[in-house]
């Protein structure tokens, strides 16, 4: 792999110097990049959070026909994880080179990619493109991808739906084409309490909950047996399990509800 150009390093140095720990604002970084895009004659779109403390950024380089829909997106996040309690041997917000390696908070995850994408804008503007290219920067990825959904909504509202998105997360330089999603379901059962000598007067919440647990186990077994399958994953089918369970009111009481 060739060394990054001095222009990319210059961008990385600037991005690293702005502390964008997720708990703080990312606006100085967003404004810096938006100003750069404006200087290239582009029209960056800044989408602030409802409280105005942070923002997502969309930069579109239209194709030769002026088209902005579809195309390719280079997607990065602007925030970084905290350095609290970590033993750094150099200032985390000063890009530092030692033994051919670059050190700084977010160099790998993922201001390095951001710097490459931002630096590419000038070259993209300078030539007629056969398809639009977008650069996107989100806020609050490190605290649950909080910025991503409003970013997608804002892009939809702006009429920009890329055909392909490259997300520059660190993957040890391997191409990762997909990622399993997660769905969490919480169910609460409400029974009718009664003394355990009078079960016919009560409705047992735990027993009804157990039937849902059983159903869910069988559903997971069906996925394992019948798919759909994607052999690219270490576990090639959809998984499901019951991971938390609580309930009961007393050893001699038909349970009313979970604890
Ligand atoms: Zn990341």
PDB file of C-alpha atoms and ligand atoms in Angstrom:
ATOM      1  CA  UNK A   1       0.000   0.000   0.000  1.00  0.00           C
ATOM      2  CA  UNK A   2       1.357   3.402  -0.920  1.00  0.00           C
ATOM      3  CA  UNK A   3       1.787   6.164   1.639  1.00  0.00           C
ATOM      4  CA  UNK A   4      -1.002   8.773   1.839  1.00  0.00           C
ATOM      5  CA  UNK A   5      -0.445  11.999  -0.102  1.00  0.00           C
ATOM      6  CA  UNK A   6       0.565  15.145   1.748  1.00  0.00           C
ATOM      7  CA  UNK A   7      -2.860  16.619   0.917  1.00  0.00           C
ATOM      8  CA  UNK A   8      -4.629  13.719   2.614  1.00  0.00           C
ATOM      9  CA  UNK A   9      -2.276  14.012   5.597  1.00  0.00           C
ATOM     10  CA  UNK A  10      -3.021  17.727   5.799  1.00  0.00           C
ATOM     11  CA  UNK A  11      -6.749  16.992   5.957  1.00  0.00           C
ATOM     12  CA  UNK A  12      -6.224  14.252   8.505  1.00  0.00           C
ATOM     13  CA  UNK A  13      -4.177  16.612  10.650  1.00  0.00           C
ATOM     14  CA  UNK A  14      -7.000  19.174  10.582  1.00  0.00           C
ATOM     15  CA  UNK A  15      -9.711  16.614  11.353  1.00  0.00           C
ATOM     16  CA  UNK A  16      -7.740  15.066  14.217  1.00  0.00           C
ATOM     17  CA  UNK A  17      -7.098  18.515  15.729  1.00  0.00           C
ATOM     18  CA  UNK A  18     -10.847  19.035  16.200  1.00  0.00           C
ATOM     19  CA  UNK A  19     -11.996  17.072  19.252  1.00  0.00           C
ATOM     20  CA  UNK A  20     -15.283  15.506  18.126  1.00  0.00           C
ATOM     21  CA  UNK A  21     -15.837  13.124  21.047  1.00  0.00           C
ATOM     22  CA  UNK A  22     -19.467  12.014  20.697  1.00  0.00           C
ATOM     23  CA  UNK A  23     -20.622  13.842  23.857  1.00  0.00           C
ATOM     24  CA  UNK A  24     -19.454  17.173  22.357  1.00  0.00           C
ATOM     25  CA  UNK A  25     -20.433  19.172  19.277  1.00  0.00           C
ATOM     26  CA  UNK A  26     -19.108  18.233  15.843  1.00  0.00           C
ATOM     27  CA  UNK A  27     -20.044  21.578  14.274  1.00  0.00           C
ATOM     28  CA  UNK A  28     -16.483  22.967  13.912  1.00  0.00           C
ATOM     29  CA  UNK A  29     -15.527  19.917  11.840  1.00  0.00           C
ATOM     30  CA  UNK A  30     -18.737  20.013   9.784  1.00  0.00           C
ATOM     31  CA  UNK A  31     -18.299  23.729   9.056  1.00  0.00           C
ATOM     32  CA  UNK A  32     -14.646  23.271   8.074  1.00  0.00           C
ATOM     33  CA  UNK A  33     -15.554  20.594   5.534  1.00  0.00           C
ATOM     34  CA  UNK A  34     -18.650  22.455   4.304  1.00  0.00           C
ATOM     35  CA  UNK A  35     -16.534  25.592   3.735  1.00  0.00           C
ATOM     36  CA  UNK A  36     -14.080  23.524   1.706  1.00  0.00           C
ATOM     37  CA  UNK A  37     -16.927  22.188  -0.428  1.00  0.00           C
ATOM     38  CA  UNK A  38     -18.241  25.731  -0.987  1.00  0.00           C
ATOM     39  CA  UNK A  39     -14.751  26.844  -2.052  1.00  0.00           C
ATOM     40  CA  UNK A  40     -14.942  24.176  -4.774  1.00  0.00           C
ATOM     41  CA  UNK A  41     -18.247  25.610  -5.999  1.00  0.00           C
ATOM     42  CA  UNK A  42     -20.342  22.844  -4.421  1.00  0.00           C
ATOM     43  CA  UNK A  43     -23.517  23.283  -2.368  1.00  0.00           C
ATOM     44  CA  UNK A  44     -23.071  21.257   0.818  1.00  0.00           C
ATOM     45  CA  UNK A  45     -26.195  20.496   2.826  1.00  0.00           C
ATOM     46  CA  UNK A  46     -25.858  20.731   6.603  1.00  0.00           C
ATOM     47  CA  UNK A  47     -28.597  18.932   8.552  1.00  0.00           C
ATOM     48  CA  UNK A  48     -28.522  20.051  12.218  1.00  0.00           C
ATOM     49  CA  UNK A  49     -29.894  18.024  15.123  1.00  0.00           C
ATOM     50  CA  UNK A  50     -33.130  19.418  16.690  1.00  0.00           C
ATOM     51  CA  UNK A  51     -31.092  21.092  19.472  1.00  0.00           C
ATOM     52  CA  UNK A  52     -28.601  22.482  16.958  1.00  0.00           C
ATOM     53  CA  UNK A  53     -25.604  21.026  18.820  1.00  0.00           C
ATOM     54  CA  UNK A  54     -24.482  18.710  16.043  1.00  0.00           C
ATOM     55  CA  UNK A  55     -25.039  18.144  12.355  1.00  0.00           C
ATOM     56  CA  UNK A  56     -24.855  15.682   9.499  1.00  0.00           C
ATOM     57  CA  UNK A  57     -23.258  16.831   6.248  1.00  0.00           C
ATOM     58  CA  UNK A  58     -24.026  15.878   2.650  1.00  0.00           C
ATOM     59  CA  UNK A  59     -21.803  16.987  -0.206  1.00  0.00           C
ATOM     60  CA  UNK A  60     -22.859  16.066  -3.722  1.00  0.00           C
ATOM     61  CA  UNK A  61     -20.702  16.308  -6.826  1.00  0.00           C
ATOM     62  CA  UNK A  62     -23.201  16.165  -9.728  1.00  0.00           C
ATOM     63  CA  UNK A  63     -22.431  14.133 -12.830  1.00  0.00           C
ATOM     64  CA  UNK A  64     -21.648  15.756 -16.200  1.00  0.00           C
ATOM     65  CA  UNK A  65     -25.395  16.128 -16.887  1.00  0.00           C
ATOM     66  CA  UNK A  66     -25.978  17.835 -13.540  1.00  0.00           C
ATOM     67  CA  UNK A  67     -27.709  14.774 -12.079  1.00  0.00           C
ATOM     68  CA  UNK A  68     -27.538  14.431  -8.283  1.00  0.00           C
ATOM     69  CA  UNK A  69     -29.709  11.357  -7.629  1.00  0.00           C
ATOM     70  CA  UNK A  70     -28.278   7.851  -7.477  1.00  0.00           C
ATOM     71  CA  UNK A  71     -24.535   7.491  -7.813  1.00  0.00           C
ATOM     72  CA  UNK A  72     -21.892   6.545  -5.298  1.00  0.00           C
ATOM     73  CA  UNK A  73     -21.595   7.680  -1.700  1.00  0.00           C
ATOM     74  CA  UNK A  74     -18.492   7.746   0.451  1.00  0.00           C
ATOM     75  CA  UNK A  75     -19.860   7.639   4.001  1.00  0.00           C
ATOM     76  CA  UNK A  76     -17.998   8.397   7.205  1.00  0.00           C
ATOM     77  CA  UNK A  77     -18.750   9.453  10.738  1.00  0.00           C
ATOM     78  CA  UNK A  78     -17.356  12.603  12.277  1.00  0.00           C
ATOM     79  CA  UNK A  79     -17.295  11.591  15.958  1.00  0.00           C
ATOM     80  CA  UNK A  80     -14.684   9.683  17.958  1.00  0.00           C
ATOM     81  CA  UNK A  81     -14.668   7.762  21.229  1.00  0.00           C
ATOM     82  CA  UNK A  82     -13.303   9.463  24.371  1.00  0.00           C
ATOM     83  CA  UNK A  83      -9.676   9.309  25.474  1.00  0.00           C
ATOM     84  CA  UNK A  84     -10.656   9.455  29.180  1.00  0.00           C
ATOM     85  CA  UNK A  85      -8.442   7.254  31.315  1.00  0.00           C
ATOM     86  CA  UNK A  86      -6.286   6.104  28.372  1.00  0.00           C
ATOM     87  CA  UNK A  87      -2.484   6.265  28.512  1.00  0.00           C
ATOM     88  CA  UNK A  88      -1.480   8.182  25.381  1.00  0.00           C
ATOM     89  CA  UNK A  89       2.218   8.787  24.727  1.00  0.00           C
ATOM     90  CA  UNK A  90       1.440  11.715  22.434  1.00  0.00           C
ATOM     91  CA  UNK A  91      -1.362  14.274  22.272  1.00  0.00           C
ATOM     92  CA  UNK A  92      -4.362  12.391  20.808  1.00  0.00           C
ATOM     93  CA  UNK A  93      -5.469  15.539  18.975  1.00  0.00           C
ATOM     94  CA  UNK A  94      -2.129  16.181  17.290  1.00  0.00           C
ATOM     95  CA  UNK A  95      -1.441  13.908  14.309  1.00  0.00           C
ATOM     96  CA  UNK A  96       1.883  12.257  15.116  1.00  0.00           C
ATOM     97  CA  UNK A  97       4.006   9.989  12.921  1.00  0.00           C
ATOM     98  CA  UNK A  98       6.281   7.410  14.518  1.00  0.00           C
ATOM     99  CA  UNK A  99       8.034   4.570  12.704  1.00  0.00           C
ATOM    100  CA  UNK A 100       5.871   5.013   9.628  1.00  0.00           C
ATOM    101  CA  UNK A 101       2.597   4.868  11.573  1.00  0.00           C
ATOM    102  CA  UNK A 102       0.165   7.693  12.283  1.00  0.00           C
ATOM    103  CA  UNK A 103      -1.182   8.257  15.795  1.00  0.00           C
ATOM    104  CA  UNK A 104      -4.139  10.359  16.904  1.00  0.00           C
ATOM    105  CA  UNK A 105      -7.700   9.850  18.140  1.00  0.00           C
ATOM    106  CA  UNK A 106      -9.757   8.660  15.190  1.00  0.00           C
ATOM    107  CA  UNK A 107      -6.891   8.167  12.718  1.00  0.00           C
ATOM    108  CA  UNK A 108      -8.266   4.718  11.909  1.00  0.00           C
ATOM    109  CA  UNK A 109     -11.890   5.029  13.032  1.00  0.00           C
ATOM    110  CA  UNK A 110     -12.566   6.874  10.898  1.00  0.00           C
ATOM    111  CA  UNK A 111     -11.083  10.262  10.166  1.00  0.00           C
ATOM    112  CA  UNK A 112      -8.488   8.591   7.928  1.00  0.00           C
ATOM    113  CA  UNK A 113     -11.243   7.603   5.526  1.00  0.00           C
ATOM    114  CA  UNK A 114     -12.950  10.969   5.980  1.00  0.00           C
ATOM    115  CA  UNK A 115      -9.712  12.732   4.990  1.00  0.00           C
ATOM    116  CA  UNK A 116      -9.354  10.619   1.841  1.00  0.00           C
ATOM    117  CA  UNK A 117     -12.979  11.286   0.829  1.00  0.00           C
ATOM    118  CA  UNK A 118     -12.801  15.037   1.534  1.00  0.00           C
ATOM    119  CA  UNK A 119      -9.501  15.362  -0.280  1.00  0.00           C
ATOM    120  CA  UNK A 120     -10.934  13.586  -3.331  1.00  0.00           C
ATOM    121  CA  UNK A 121     -13.606  16.274  -3.798  1.00  0.00           C
ATOM    122  CA  UNK A 122     -11.303  18.628  -5.725  1.00  0.00           C
ATOM    123  CA  UNK A 123     -10.369  15.902  -8.213  1.00  0.00           C
ATOM    124  CA  UNK A 124     -14.010  14.854  -8.574  1.00  0.00           C
ATOM    125  CA  UNK A 125     -15.096  18.417  -9.312  1.00  0.00           C
ATOM    126  CA  UNK A 126     -12.337  18.812 -11.906  1.00  0.00           C
ATOM    127  CA  UNK A 127     -13.608  16.120 -14.260  1.00  0.00           C
ATOM    128  CA  UNK A 128     -16.904  15.189 -15.941  1.00  0.00           C
ATOM    129  CA  UNK A 129     -18.421  12.357 -13.905  1.00  0.00           C
ATOM    130  CA  UNK A 130     -20.532   9.586 -15.418  1.00  0.00           C
ATOM    131  CA  UNK A 131     -22.397   9.267 -12.113  1.00  0.00           C
ATOM    132  CA  UNK A 132     -22.838  11.564  -9.102  1.00  0.00           C
ATOM    133  CA  UNK A 133     -20.521  11.121  -6.121  1.00  0.00           C
ATOM    134  CA  UNK A 134     -21.609  12.019  -2.598  1.00  0.00           C
ATOM    135  CA  UNK A 135     -19.574  12.468   0.549  1.00  0.00           C
ATOM    136  CA  UNK A 136     -21.534  12.055   3.777  1.00  0.00           C
ATOM    137  CA  UNK A 137     -20.433  12.731   7.340  1.00  0.00           C
ATOM    138  CA  UNK A 138     -22.663  11.718  10.257  1.00  0.00           C
ATOM    139  CA  UNK A 139     -22.675  12.572  13.965  1.00  0.00           C
ATOM    140  CA  UNK A 140     -22.933  10.169  16.911  1.00  0.00           C
ATOM    141  CA  UNK A 141     -21.968   6.890  15.207  1.00  0.00           C
ATOM    142  CA  UNK A 142     -19.995   5.762  18.246  1.00  0.00           C
ATOM    143  CA  UNK A 143     -23.001   5.979  20.557  1.00  0.00           C
ATOM    144  CA  UNK A 144     -25.364   3.794  18.530  1.00  0.00           C
ATOM    145  CA  UNK A 145     -25.352   5.162  14.963  1.00  0.00           C
ATOM    146  CA  UNK A 146     -27.731   7.849  16.244  1.00  0.00           C
ATOM    147  CA  UNK A 147     -26.957  10.234  13.380  1.00  0.00           C
ATOM    148  CA  UNK A 148     -27.429   7.704  10.577  1.00  0.00           C
ATOM    149  CA  UNK A 149     -31.226   7.411  10.515  1.00  0.00           C
ATOM    150  CA  UNK A 150     -31.940  11.162  10.413  1.00  0.00           C
ATOM    151  CA  UNK A 151     -29.238  11.402   7.732  1.00  0.00           C
ATOM    152  CA  UNK A 152     -31.015   8.831   5.579  1.00  0.00           C
ATOM    153  CA  UNK A 153     -34.314  10.654   6.167  1.00  0.00           C
ATOM    154  CA  UNK A 154     -32.732  13.983   5.212  1.00  0.00           C
ATOM    155  CA  UNK A 155     -31.209  12.495   2.052  1.00  0.00           C
ATOM    156  CA  UNK A 156     -34.582  11.058   1.069  1.00  0.00           C
ATOM    157  CA  UNK A 157     -36.202  14.464   1.632  1.00  0.00           C
ATOM    158  CA  UNK A 158     -33.472  16.064  -0.483  1.00  0.00           C
ATOM    159  CA  UNK A 159     -34.109  13.570  -3.290  1.00  0.00           C
ATOM    160  CA  UNK A 160     -30.672  12.013  -3.019  1.00  0.00           C
ATOM    161  CA  UNK A 161     -30.638   8.218  -2.892  1.00  0.00           C
ATOM    162  CA  UNK A 162     -27.216   6.781  -3.751  1.00  0.00           C
ATOM    163  CA  UNK A 163     -27.065   3.451  -5.593  1.00  0.00           C
ATOM    164  CA  UNK A 164     -23.941   2.313  -3.749  1.00  0.00           C
ATOM    165  CA  UNK A 165     -22.500   3.371  -0.387  1.00  0.00           C
ATOM    166  CA  UNK A 166     -18.935   2.755   0.717  1.00  0.00           C
ATOM    167  CA  UNK A 167     -18.614   3.070   4.505  1.00  0.00           C
ATOM    168  CA  UNK A 168     -15.019   3.576   5.559  1.00  0.00           C
ATOM    169  CA  UNK A 169     -15.054   1.695   8.854  1.00  0.00           C
ATOM    170  CA  UNK A 170     -11.802  -0.070   9.784  1.00  0.00           C
ATOM    171  CA  UNK A 171     -11.922  -3.683   8.555  1.00  0.00           C
ATOM    172  CA  UNK A 172      -8.179  -4.453   8.335  1.00  0.00           C
ATOM    173  CA  UNK A 173      -8.452  -3.490   4.655  1.00  0.00           C
ATOM    174  CA  UNK A 174     -10.878  -6.312   3.868  1.00  0.00           C
ATOM    175  CA  UNK A 175     -14.090  -5.671   1.944  1.00  0.00           C
ATOM    176  CA  UNK A 176     -17.158  -6.281   4.091  1.00  0.00           C
ATOM    177  CA  UNK A 177     -20.303  -6.330   1.964  1.00  0.00           C
ATOM    178  CA  UNK A 178     -22.998  -6.819   4.587  1.00  0.00           C
ATOM    179  CA  UNK A 179     -23.722  -6.755   8.285  1.00  0.00           C
ATOM    180  CA  UNK A 180     -26.468  -8.544  10.189  1.00  0.00           C
ATOM    181  CA  UNK A 181     -29.080  -6.313  11.759  1.00  0.00           C
ATOM    182  CA  UNK A 182     -30.578  -6.757  15.224  1.00  0.00           C
ATOM    183  CA  UNK A 183     -34.164  -6.597  16.441  1.00  0.00           C
ATOM    184  CA  UNK A 184     -35.010  -6.494  20.142  1.00  0.00           C
ATOM    185  CA  UNK A 185     -38.456  -7.409  21.400  1.00  0.00           C
ATOM    186  CA  UNK A 186     -39.668  -6.908  24.973  1.00  0.00           C
ATOM    187  CA  UNK A 187     -42.935  -8.563  26.007  1.00  0.00           C
ATOM    188  CA  UNK A 188     -44.794  -8.041  29.289  1.00  0.00           C
ATOM    189  CA  UNK A 189     -47.514 -10.454  30.422  1.00  0.00           C
ATOM    190  CA  UNK A 190     -50.195  -9.366  32.868  1.00  0.00           C
ATOM    191  CA  UNK A 191     -51.950 -12.159  34.800  1.00  0.00           C
ATOM    192  CA  UNK A 192     -54.411 -12.338  37.647  1.00  0.00           C
ATOM    193  CA  UNK A 193     -52.854 -13.173  41.038  1.00  0.00           C
ATOM    194  CA  UNK A 194     -54.301 -15.832  43.293  1.00  0.00           C
ATOM    195  CA  UNK A 195     -53.153 -18.102  46.088  1.00  0.00           C
ATOM    196  CA  UNK A 196     -51.533 -21.250  44.700  1.00  0.00           C
ATOM    197  CA  UNK A 197     -54.234 -23.350  46.332  1.00  0.00           C
ATOM    198  CA  UNK A 198     -56.804 -21.460  44.220  1.00  0.00           C
ATOM    199  CA  UNK A 199     -55.247 -21.593  40.738  1.00  0.00           C
ATOM    200  CA  UNK A 200     -58.630 -21.681  39.057  1.00  0.00           C
ATOM    201  CA  UNK A 201     -59.190 -18.117  40.328  1.00  0.00           C
ATOM    202  CA  UNK A 202     -55.985 -16.772  38.763  1.00  0.00           C
ATOM    203  CA  UNK A 203     -54.269 -16.342  35.401  1.00  0.00           C
ATOM    204  CA  UNK A 204     -50.603 -17.343  35.491  1.00  0.00           C
ATOM    205  CA  UNK A 205     -48.490 -14.710  33.713  1.00  0.00           C
ATOM    206  CA  UNK A 206     -45.309 -16.826  33.808  1.00  0.00           C
ATOM    207  CA  UNK A 207     -46.966 -19.830  32.190  1.00  0.00           C
ATOM    208  CA  UNK A 208     -48.320 -17.705  29.345  1.00  0.00           C
ATOM    209  CA  UNK A 209     -44.911 -16.039  28.957  1.00  0.00           C
ATOM    210  CA  UNK A 210     -43.330 -19.486  28.756  1.00  0.00           C
ATOM    211  CA  UNK A 211     -45.472 -20.315  25.749  1.00  0.00           C
ATOM    212  CA  UNK A 212     -44.018 -17.291  23.957  1.00  0.00           C
ATOM    213  CA  UNK A 213     -40.502 -18.422  24.914  1.00  0.00           C
ATOM    214  CA  UNK A 214     -41.307 -21.853  23.481  1.00  0.00           C
ATOM    215  CA  UNK A 215     -42.712 -20.318  20.285  1.00  0.00           C
ATOM    216  CA  UNK A 216     -39.603 -18.171  19.861  1.00  0.00           C
ATOM    217  CA  UNK A 217     -37.319 -21.197  20.312  1.00  0.00           C
ATOM    218  CA  UNK A 218     -39.271 -23.020  17.586  1.00  0.00           C
ATOM    219  CA  UNK A 219     -39.039 -20.002  15.292  1.00  0.00           C
ATOM    220  CA  UNK A 220     -35.256 -19.946  15.766  1.00  0.00           C
ATOM    221  CA  UNK A 221     -35.172 -23.689  14.959  1.00  0.00           C
ATOM    222  CA  UNK A 222     -37.134 -23.045  11.744  1.00  0.00           C
ATOM    223  CA  UNK A 223     -34.634 -20.381  10.647  1.00  0.00           C
ATOM    224  CA  UNK A 224     -31.766 -22.780  11.350  1.00  0.00           C
ATOM    225  CA  UNK A 225     -33.443 -25.578   9.379  1.00  0.00           C
ATOM    226  CA  UNK A 226     -35.084 -23.679   6.539  1.00  0.00           C
ATOM    227  CA  UNK A 227     -33.102 -20.453   6.156  1.00  0.00           C
ATOM    228  CA  UNK A 228     -32.920 -18.119   4.372  1.00  0.00           C
ATOM    229  CA  UNK A 229     -29.192 -18.811   4.264  1.00  0.00           C
ATOM    230  CA  UNK A 230     -26.225 -16.612   3.385  1.00  0.00           C
ATOM    231  CA  UNK A 231     -23.028 -18.630   3.553  1.00  0.00           C
ATOM    232  CA  UNK A 232     -20.944 -15.445   3.718  1.00  0.00           C
ATOM    233  CA  UNK A 233     -21.781 -15.209   7.433  1.00  0.00           C
ATOM    234  CA  UNK A 234     -20.118 -17.428  10.077  1.00  0.00           C
ATOM    235  CA  UNK A 235     -23.669 -18.336  11.127  1.00  0.00           C
ATOM    236  CA  UNK A 236     -25.479 -18.538   7.802  1.00  0.00           C
ATOM    237  CA  UNK A 237     -29.053 -18.097   9.053  1.00  0.00           C
ATOM    238  CA  UNK A 238     -31.061 -15.673  11.176  1.00  0.00           C
ATOM    239  CA  UNK A 239     -30.640 -16.362  14.889  1.00  0.00           C
ATOM    240  CA  UNK A 240     -33.103 -15.762  17.714  1.00  0.00           C
ATOM    241  CA  UNK A 241     -32.975 -16.314  21.450  1.00  0.00           C
ATOM    242  CA  UNK A 242     -34.602 -15.306  24.734  1.00  0.00           C
ATOM    243  CA  UNK A 243     -31.942 -13.581  26.798  1.00  0.00           C
ATOM    244  CA  UNK A 244     -33.694 -11.987  29.776  1.00  0.00           C
ATOM    245  CA  UNK A 245     -36.643 -13.296  31.762  1.00  0.00           C
ATOM    246  CA  UNK A 246     -38.053 -12.309  35.117  1.00  0.00           C
ATOM    247  CA  UNK A 247     -41.345 -12.629  36.944  1.00  0.00           C
ATOM    248  CA  UNK A 248     -43.195 -13.882  39.953  1.00  0.00           C
ATOM    249  CA  UNK A 249     -44.624 -12.493  43.170  1.00  0.00           C
ATOM    250  CA  UNK A 250     -44.053 -15.283  45.694  1.00  0.00           C
ATOM    251  CA  UNK A 251     -43.598 -19.058  45.892  1.00  0.00           C
ATOM    252  CA  UNK A 252     -47.252 -19.590  46.802  1.00  0.00           C
ATOM    253  CA  UNK A 253     -48.844 -16.953  44.553  1.00  0.00           C
ATOM    254  CA  UNK A 254     -50.053 -17.356  40.989  1.00  0.00           C
ATOM    255  CA  UNK A 255     -47.976 -14.560  39.401  1.00  0.00           C
ATOM    256  CA  UNK A 256     -49.645 -11.340  38.368  1.00  0.00           C
ATOM    257  CA  UNK A 257     -46.813  -9.769  36.376  1.00  0.00           C
ATOM    258  CA  UNK A 258     -43.082  -9.675  35.841  1.00  0.00           C
ATOM    259  CA  UNK A 259     -40.997  -8.250  38.633  1.00  0.00           C
TER     260      UNK A 259
HETATM  261 ZN1  LIG B   1     -16.281   3.970  13.240  1.00  0.00          ZN
END
